Tab-separated table of C-alpha atoms in Angstrom:
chain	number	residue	atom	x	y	z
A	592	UNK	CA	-11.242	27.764	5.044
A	593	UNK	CA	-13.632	25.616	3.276
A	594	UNK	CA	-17.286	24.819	3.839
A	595	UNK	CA	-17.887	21.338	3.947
A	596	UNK	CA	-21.056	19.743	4.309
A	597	UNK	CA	-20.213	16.684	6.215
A	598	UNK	CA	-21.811	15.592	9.474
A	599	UNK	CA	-18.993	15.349	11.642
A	600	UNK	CA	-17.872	12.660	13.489
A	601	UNK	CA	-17.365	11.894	17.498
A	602	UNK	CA	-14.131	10.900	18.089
A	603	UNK	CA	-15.492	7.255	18.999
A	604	UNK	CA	-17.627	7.328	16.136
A	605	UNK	CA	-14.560	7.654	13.967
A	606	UNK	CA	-12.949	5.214	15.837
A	607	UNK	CA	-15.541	2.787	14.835
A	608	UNK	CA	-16.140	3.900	11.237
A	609	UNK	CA	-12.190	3.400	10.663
A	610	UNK	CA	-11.928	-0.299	12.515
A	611	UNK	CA	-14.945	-1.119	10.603
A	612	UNK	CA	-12.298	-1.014	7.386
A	613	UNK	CA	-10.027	-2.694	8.491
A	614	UNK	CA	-9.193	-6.322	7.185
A	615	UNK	CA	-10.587	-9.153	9.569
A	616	UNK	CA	-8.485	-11.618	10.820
A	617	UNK	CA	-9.366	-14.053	7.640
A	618	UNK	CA	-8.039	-11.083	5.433
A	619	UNK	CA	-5.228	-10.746	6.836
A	620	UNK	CA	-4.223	-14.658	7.506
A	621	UNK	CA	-1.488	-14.355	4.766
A	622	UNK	CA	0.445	-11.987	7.372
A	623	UNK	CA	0.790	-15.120	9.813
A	624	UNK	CA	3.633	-16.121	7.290
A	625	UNK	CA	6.788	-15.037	8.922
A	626	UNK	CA	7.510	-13.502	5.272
A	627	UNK	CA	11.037	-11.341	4.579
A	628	UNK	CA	11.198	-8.525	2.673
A	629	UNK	CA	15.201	-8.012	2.661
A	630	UNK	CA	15.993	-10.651	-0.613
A	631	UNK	CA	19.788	-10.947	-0.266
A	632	UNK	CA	19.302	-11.625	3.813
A	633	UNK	CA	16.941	-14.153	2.312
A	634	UNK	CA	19.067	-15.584	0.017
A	635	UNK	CA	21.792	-15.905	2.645
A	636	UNK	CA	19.532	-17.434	4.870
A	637	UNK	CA	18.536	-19.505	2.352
A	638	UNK	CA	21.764	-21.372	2.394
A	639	UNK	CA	22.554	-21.451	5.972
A	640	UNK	CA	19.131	-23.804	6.245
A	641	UNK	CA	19.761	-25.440	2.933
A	642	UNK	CA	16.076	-24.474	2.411
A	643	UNK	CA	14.568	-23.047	-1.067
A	644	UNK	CA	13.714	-19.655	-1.404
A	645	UNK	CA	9.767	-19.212	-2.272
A	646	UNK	CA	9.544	-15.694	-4.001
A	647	UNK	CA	5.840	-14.146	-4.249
A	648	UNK	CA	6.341	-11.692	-6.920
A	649	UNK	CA	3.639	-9.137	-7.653
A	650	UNK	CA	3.956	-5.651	-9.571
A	651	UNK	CA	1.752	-4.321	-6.594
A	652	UNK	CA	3.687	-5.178	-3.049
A	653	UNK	CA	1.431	-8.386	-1.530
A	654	UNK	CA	2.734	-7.191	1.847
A	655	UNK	CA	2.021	-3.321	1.338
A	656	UNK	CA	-0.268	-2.621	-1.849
A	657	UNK	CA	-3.545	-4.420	-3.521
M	1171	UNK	CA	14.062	-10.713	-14.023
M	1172	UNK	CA	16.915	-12.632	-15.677
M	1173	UNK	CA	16.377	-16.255	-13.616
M	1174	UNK	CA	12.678	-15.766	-14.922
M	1175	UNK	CA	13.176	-14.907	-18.484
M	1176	UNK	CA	15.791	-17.551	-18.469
M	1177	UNK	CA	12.846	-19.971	-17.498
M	1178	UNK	CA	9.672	-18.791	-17.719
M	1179	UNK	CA	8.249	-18.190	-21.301
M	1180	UNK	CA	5.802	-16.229	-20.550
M	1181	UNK	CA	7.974	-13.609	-19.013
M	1182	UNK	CA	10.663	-14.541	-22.063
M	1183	UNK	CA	7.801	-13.007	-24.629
M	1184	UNK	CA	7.187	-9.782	-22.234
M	1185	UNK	CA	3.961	-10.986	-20.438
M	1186	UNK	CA	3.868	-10.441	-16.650
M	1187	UNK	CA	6.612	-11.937	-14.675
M	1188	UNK	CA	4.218	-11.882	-11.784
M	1189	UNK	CA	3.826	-14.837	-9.346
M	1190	UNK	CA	5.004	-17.686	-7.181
M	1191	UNK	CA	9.024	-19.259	-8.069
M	1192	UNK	CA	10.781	-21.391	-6.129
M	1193	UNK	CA	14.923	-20.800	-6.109
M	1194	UNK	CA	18.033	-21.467	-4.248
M	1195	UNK	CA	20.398	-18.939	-3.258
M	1196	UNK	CA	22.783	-19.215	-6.521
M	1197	UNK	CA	19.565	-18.498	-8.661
M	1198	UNK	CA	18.936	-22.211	-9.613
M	1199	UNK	CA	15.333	-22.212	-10.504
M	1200	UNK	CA	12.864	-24.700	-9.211
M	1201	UNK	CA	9.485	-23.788	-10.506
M	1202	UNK	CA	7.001	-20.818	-10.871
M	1203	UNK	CA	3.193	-20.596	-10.865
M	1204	UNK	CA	1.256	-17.838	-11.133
M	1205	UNK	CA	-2.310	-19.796	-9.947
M	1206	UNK	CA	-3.387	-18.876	-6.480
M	1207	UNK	CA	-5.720	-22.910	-5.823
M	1208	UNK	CA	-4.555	-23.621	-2.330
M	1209	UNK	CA	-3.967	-27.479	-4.089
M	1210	UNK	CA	-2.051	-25.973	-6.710
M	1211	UNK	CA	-0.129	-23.661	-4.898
M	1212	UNK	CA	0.379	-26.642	-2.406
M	1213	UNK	CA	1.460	-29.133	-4.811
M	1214	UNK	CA	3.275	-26.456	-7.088
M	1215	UNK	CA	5.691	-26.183	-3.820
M	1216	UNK	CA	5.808	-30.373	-3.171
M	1217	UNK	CA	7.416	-30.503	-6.173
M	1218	UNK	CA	9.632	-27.623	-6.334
M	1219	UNK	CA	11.523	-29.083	-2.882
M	1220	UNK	CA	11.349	-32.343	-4.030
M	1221	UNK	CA	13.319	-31.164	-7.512
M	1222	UNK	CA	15.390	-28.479	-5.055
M	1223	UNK	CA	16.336	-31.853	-2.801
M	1224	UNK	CA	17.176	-33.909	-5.798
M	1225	UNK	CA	19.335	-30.750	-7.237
M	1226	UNK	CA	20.629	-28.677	-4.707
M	1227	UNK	CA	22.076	-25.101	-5.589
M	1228	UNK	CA	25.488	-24.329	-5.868
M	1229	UNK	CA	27.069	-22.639	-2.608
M	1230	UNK	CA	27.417	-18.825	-3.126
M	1231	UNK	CA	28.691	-15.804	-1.255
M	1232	UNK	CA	25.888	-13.092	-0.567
M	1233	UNK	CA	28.507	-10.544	-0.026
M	1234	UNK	CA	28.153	-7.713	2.946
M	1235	UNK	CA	27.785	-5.559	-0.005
M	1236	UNK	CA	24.730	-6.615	-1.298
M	1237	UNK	CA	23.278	-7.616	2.100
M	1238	UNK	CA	23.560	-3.557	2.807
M	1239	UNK	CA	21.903	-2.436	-0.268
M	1240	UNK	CA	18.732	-1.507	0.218
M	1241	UNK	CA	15.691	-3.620	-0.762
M	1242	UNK	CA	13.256	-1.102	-1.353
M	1243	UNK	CA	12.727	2.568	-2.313
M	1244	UNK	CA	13.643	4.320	1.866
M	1245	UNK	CA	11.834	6.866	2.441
M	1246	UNK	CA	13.397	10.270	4.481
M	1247	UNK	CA	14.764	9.766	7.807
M	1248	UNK	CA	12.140	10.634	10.557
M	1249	UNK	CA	9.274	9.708	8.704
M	1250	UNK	CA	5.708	7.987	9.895
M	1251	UNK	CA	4.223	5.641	8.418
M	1252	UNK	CA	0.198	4.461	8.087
M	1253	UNK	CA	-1.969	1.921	6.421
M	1254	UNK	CA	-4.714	2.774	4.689
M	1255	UNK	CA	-7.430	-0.028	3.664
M	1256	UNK	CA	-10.155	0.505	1.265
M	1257	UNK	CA	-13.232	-1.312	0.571
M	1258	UNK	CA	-16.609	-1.406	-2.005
M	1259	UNK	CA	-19.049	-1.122	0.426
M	1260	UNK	CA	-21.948	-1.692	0.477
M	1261	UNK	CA	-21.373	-3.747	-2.018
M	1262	UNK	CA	-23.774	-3.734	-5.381
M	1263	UNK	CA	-24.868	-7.037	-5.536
M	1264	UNK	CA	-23.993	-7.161	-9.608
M	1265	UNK	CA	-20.626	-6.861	-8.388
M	1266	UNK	CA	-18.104	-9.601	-9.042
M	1267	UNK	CA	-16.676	-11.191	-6.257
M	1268	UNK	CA	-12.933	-9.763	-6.855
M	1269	UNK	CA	-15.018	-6.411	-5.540
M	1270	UNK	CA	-15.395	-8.069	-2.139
M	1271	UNK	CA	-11.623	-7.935	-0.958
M	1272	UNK	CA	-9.862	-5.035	0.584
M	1273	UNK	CA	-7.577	-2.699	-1.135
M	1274	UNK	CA	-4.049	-2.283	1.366
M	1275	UNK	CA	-1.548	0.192	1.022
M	1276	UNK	CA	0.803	2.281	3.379
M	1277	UNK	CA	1.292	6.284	3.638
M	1278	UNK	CA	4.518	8.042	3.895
M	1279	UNK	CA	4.307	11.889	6.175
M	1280	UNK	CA	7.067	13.156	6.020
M	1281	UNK	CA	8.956	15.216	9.419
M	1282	UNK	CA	8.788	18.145	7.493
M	1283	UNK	CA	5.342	18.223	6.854
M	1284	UNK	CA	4.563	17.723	10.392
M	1285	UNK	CA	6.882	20.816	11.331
M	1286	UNK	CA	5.174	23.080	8.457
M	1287	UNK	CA	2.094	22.657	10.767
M	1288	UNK	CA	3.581	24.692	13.175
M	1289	UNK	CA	4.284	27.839	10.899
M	1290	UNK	CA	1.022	29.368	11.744
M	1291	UNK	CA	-1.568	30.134	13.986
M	1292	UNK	CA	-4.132	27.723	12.517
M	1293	UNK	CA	-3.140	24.476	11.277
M	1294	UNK	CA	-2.681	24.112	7.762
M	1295	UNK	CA	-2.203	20.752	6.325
M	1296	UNK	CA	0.727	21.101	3.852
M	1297	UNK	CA	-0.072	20.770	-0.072
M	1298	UNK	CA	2.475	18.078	-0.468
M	1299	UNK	CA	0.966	15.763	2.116
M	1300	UNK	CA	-2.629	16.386	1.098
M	1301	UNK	CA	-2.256	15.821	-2.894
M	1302	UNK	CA	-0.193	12.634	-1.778
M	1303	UNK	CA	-3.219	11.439	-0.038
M	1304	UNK	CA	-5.731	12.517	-2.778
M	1305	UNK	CA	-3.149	11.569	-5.692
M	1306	UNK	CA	-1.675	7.868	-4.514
M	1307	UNK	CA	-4.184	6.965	-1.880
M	1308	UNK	CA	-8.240	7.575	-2.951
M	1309	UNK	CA	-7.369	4.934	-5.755
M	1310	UNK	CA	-9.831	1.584	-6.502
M	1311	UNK	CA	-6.702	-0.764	-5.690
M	1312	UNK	CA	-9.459	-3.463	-4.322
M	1313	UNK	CA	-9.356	-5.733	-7.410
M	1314	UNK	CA	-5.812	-5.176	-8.170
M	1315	UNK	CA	-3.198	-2.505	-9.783
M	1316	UNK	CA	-5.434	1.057	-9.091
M	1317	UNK	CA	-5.082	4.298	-11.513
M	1318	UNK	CA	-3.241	6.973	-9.568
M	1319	UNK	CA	-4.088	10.023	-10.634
M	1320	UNK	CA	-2.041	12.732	-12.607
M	1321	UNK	CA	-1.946	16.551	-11.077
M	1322	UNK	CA	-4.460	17.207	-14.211
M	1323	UNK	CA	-6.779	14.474	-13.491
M	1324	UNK	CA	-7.897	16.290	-10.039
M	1325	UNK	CA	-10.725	18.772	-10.010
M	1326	UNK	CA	-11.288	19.479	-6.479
M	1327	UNK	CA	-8.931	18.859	-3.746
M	1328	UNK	CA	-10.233	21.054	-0.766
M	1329	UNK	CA	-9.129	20.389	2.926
M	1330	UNK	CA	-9.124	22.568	6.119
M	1331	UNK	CA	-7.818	21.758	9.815
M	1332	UNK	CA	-8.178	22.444	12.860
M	1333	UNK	CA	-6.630	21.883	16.667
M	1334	UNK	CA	-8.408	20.131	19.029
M	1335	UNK	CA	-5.361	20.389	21.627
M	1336	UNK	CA	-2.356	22.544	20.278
M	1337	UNK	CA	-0.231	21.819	23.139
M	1338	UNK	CA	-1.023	18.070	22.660
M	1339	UNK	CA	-0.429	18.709	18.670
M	1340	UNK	CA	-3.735	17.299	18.032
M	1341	UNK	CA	-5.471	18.119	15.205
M	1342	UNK	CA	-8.553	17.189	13.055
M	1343	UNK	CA	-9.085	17.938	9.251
M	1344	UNK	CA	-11.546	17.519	6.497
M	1345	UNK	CA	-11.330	17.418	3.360
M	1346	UNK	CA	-13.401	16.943	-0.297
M	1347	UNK	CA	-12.146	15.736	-3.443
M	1348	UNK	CA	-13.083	14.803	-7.194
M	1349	UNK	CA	-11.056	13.269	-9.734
M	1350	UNK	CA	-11.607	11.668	-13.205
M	1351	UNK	CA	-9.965	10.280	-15.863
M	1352	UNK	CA	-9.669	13.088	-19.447
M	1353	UNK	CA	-12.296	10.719	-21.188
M	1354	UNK	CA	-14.483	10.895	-17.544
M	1355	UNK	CA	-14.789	6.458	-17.994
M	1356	UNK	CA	-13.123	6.044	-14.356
M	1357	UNK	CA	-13.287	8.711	-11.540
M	1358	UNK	CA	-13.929	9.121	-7.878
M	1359	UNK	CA	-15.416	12.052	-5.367
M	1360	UNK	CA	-15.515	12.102	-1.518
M	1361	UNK	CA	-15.063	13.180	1.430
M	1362	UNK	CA	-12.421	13.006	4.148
M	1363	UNK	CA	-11.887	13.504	7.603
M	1364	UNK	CA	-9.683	12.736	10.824
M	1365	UNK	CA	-7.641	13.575	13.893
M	1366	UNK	CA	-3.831	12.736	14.557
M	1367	UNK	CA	-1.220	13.887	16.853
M	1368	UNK	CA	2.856	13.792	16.470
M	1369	UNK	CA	5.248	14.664	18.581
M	1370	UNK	CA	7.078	17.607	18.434
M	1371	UNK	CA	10.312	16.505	20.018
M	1372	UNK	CA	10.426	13.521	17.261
M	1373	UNK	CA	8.118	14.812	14.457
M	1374	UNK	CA	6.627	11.813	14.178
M	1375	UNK	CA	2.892	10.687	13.924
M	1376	UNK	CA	2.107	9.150	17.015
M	1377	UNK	CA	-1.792	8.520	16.247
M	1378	UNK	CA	-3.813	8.767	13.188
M	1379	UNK	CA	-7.172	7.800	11.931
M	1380	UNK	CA	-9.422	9.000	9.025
M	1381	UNK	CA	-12.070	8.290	7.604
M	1382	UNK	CA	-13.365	8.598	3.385
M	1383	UNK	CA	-16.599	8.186	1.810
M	1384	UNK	CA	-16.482	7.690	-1.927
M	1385	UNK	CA	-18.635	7.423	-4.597
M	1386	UNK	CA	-16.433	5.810	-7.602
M	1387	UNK	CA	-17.118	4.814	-11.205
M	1388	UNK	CA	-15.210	2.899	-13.997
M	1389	UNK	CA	-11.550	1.196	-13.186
M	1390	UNK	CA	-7.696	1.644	-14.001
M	1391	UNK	CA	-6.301	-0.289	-16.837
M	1392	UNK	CA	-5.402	-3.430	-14.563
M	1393	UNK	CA	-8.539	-4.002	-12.485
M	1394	UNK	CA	-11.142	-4.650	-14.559
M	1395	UNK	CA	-14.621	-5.712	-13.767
M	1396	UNK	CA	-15.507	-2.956	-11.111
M	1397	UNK	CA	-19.100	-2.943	-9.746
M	1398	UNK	CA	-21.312	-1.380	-12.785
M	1399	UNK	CA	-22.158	2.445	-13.054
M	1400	UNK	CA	-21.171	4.429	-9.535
M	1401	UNK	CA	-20.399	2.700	-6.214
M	1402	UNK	CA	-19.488	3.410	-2.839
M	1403	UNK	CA	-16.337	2.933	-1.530
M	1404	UNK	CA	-14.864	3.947	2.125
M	1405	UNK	CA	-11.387	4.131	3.168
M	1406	UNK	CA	-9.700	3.870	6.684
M	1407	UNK	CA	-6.473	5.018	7.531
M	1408	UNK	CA	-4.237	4.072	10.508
M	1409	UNK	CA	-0.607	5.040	11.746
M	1410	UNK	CA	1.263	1.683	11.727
M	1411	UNK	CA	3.069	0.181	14.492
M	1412	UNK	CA	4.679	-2.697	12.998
M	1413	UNK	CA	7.718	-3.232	11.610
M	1414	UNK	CA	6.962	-5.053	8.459
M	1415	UNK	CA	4.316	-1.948	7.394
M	1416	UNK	CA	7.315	0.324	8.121
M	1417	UNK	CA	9.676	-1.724	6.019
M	1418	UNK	CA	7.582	-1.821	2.656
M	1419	UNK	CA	7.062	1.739	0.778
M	1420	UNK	CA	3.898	2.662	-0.698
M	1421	UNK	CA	3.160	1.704	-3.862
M	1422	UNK	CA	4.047	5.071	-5.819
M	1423	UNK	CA	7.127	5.651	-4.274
M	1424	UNK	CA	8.421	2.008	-5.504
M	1425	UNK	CA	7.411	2.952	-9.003
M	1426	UNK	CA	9.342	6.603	-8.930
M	1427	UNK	CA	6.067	8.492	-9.203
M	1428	UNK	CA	5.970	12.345	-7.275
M	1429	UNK	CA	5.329	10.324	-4.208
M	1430	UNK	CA	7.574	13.138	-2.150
M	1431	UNK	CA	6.657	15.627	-4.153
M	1432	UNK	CA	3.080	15.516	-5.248
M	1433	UNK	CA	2.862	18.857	-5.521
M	1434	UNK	CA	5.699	19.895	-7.770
């Protein structure tokens, strides 16, 4: 066991500490974007709606990290 | 890689290959742009379909071989996923704007972590799934890339649980933390703590939340411009519920780090 010296929180009161991190609906407006994450299901898909693919490419995963 | 160096010199001299292309399925390459203007990125696409119309891409076959190849790093059958968000708050008003936007990434737990719980009397919340945590997930990814820190960078990693319900498998933990960089120029120390409950017929998480409080100094190599001196930071994690969240591993697993095995 450890002693911490934290004041601990309610259940509700973490509830509310943990929503108040989360991103707001502005933040998270990029997720409205019906986006796929399988490339060669894109690329198939690609050419059954003769549409281009659009490829966000980040070291960091836009739809998971950063 | 090879439709960019092909056609992007930046990415031809070694410089990031990071941003926005336009292609068709055979690889024909449209356009890239690496600016994120809503009238650039608007126009950069205009004229990528317009060129993609005027030059349409060679039929292919996308054969059932590669559509069954995995996209990403999958992580061990039966195991949960979360989100965890981080931001500089309250934020010093020296700070840059970049500081103002919310670090995202997703947790792996594995089954058998949640199934070590039950090996004694008194929770224990295994080493593996703490250090993962502490290691991949108290990083400063708000402005971009984050450092995640080595075994050696850690000097305190200290957590304890408890149950609230064992029947119900709900528990709570706590937990305190320091890390640093060898030179001591970026580092981070906090505290922790949260409740969850799994299920012992699936060993799955089936609710999670925590909370971390963070006081944080200097930056990783690829986001710069942090708030000056030490600033707060605070951290909220959630179990996810949505496919997409479940679909995308965390960011150390894609790159090969410990991420299972943190505590090797």
């Amino acid at each position: 066991m450890i002693t911490l010296l934290l004041a601990l929180l309610s259940v509700s009161e973490l509830e509310a500490k943990v929503a108040s991190v989360l991103p707001t609906a502005r933040e998270d407006k990029f997720l409205s974007i019906q986006w796929r994450t399988d490339l060669m299901a894109a690329r198939k898909e690609s050419q059954e709606k003769n549409k281009p693919l659009f490829l966000y490419i980040m070291n960091g995963n836009p739809l998971g990290c950063t | 890689m090879k439709m960019a160096e092909a056609n992007v010199d930046r990415v031809r001299k070694g410089s990031t290959a990071q941003g926005f292309y336009v292609v068709g399925a055979d690889g024909s390459f449209y356009g890239y742009n690496n600016n994120r203007s809503v009238v650039r990125v608007n126009a950069f696409m205009d004229a990528c379909l317009k060129l993609y119309k005027s030059r349409p891409p060679k039929k292919v076959e996308v054969t059932p071989q590669e559509l069954d190849a995995p996209s990403y790093v999958t992580p061990p059958s039966g195991t949960s996923v979360l989100r965890i968000f981080g931001r500089i708050r309250p934020l010093p008003s020296e700070a840059s704007d970049r500081n103002r936007a919310v670090g995202r990434d997703h947790i792996w737990v594995l089954a058998s972590e949640l199934k070590k719980l039950e090996e004694k009397l008194d929770p224990e919340l295994p080493r593996s799934f703490v250090l993962r945590l502490v290691r991949f997930h108290m990083v400063d990814n708000v402005r971009g890339e984050p450092h995640m820190w080595a075994p050696h960078e850690l000097s305190r990693v200290e957590f304890s649980s408890e149950w609230i319900d064992r029947s119900k498998r709900r528990l709570r933990f706590y937990g305190a933390f320091a890390m640093s960089t060898k030179s001591g120029d970026h580092g981070m120390e906090g505290v922790m703590e949260g409740e969850f409950a799994y299920s012992p017929d699936t060993w799955r998480i089936e609710r999670f939340r925590a909370y971390a409080t963070v006081t944080a100094w200097g930056n990783g190599q690829w986001a710069p411009n942090p708030p000056p001196g030490r600033f707060p930071m605070v951290f909220g994690i959630v179990n996810a519920s949505d496919d997409l969240t479940k679909s995308v591993p965390p960011q150390a697993a894609q790159y090969g780090l410990d991420y299972l095995a943190p505590d090797r």
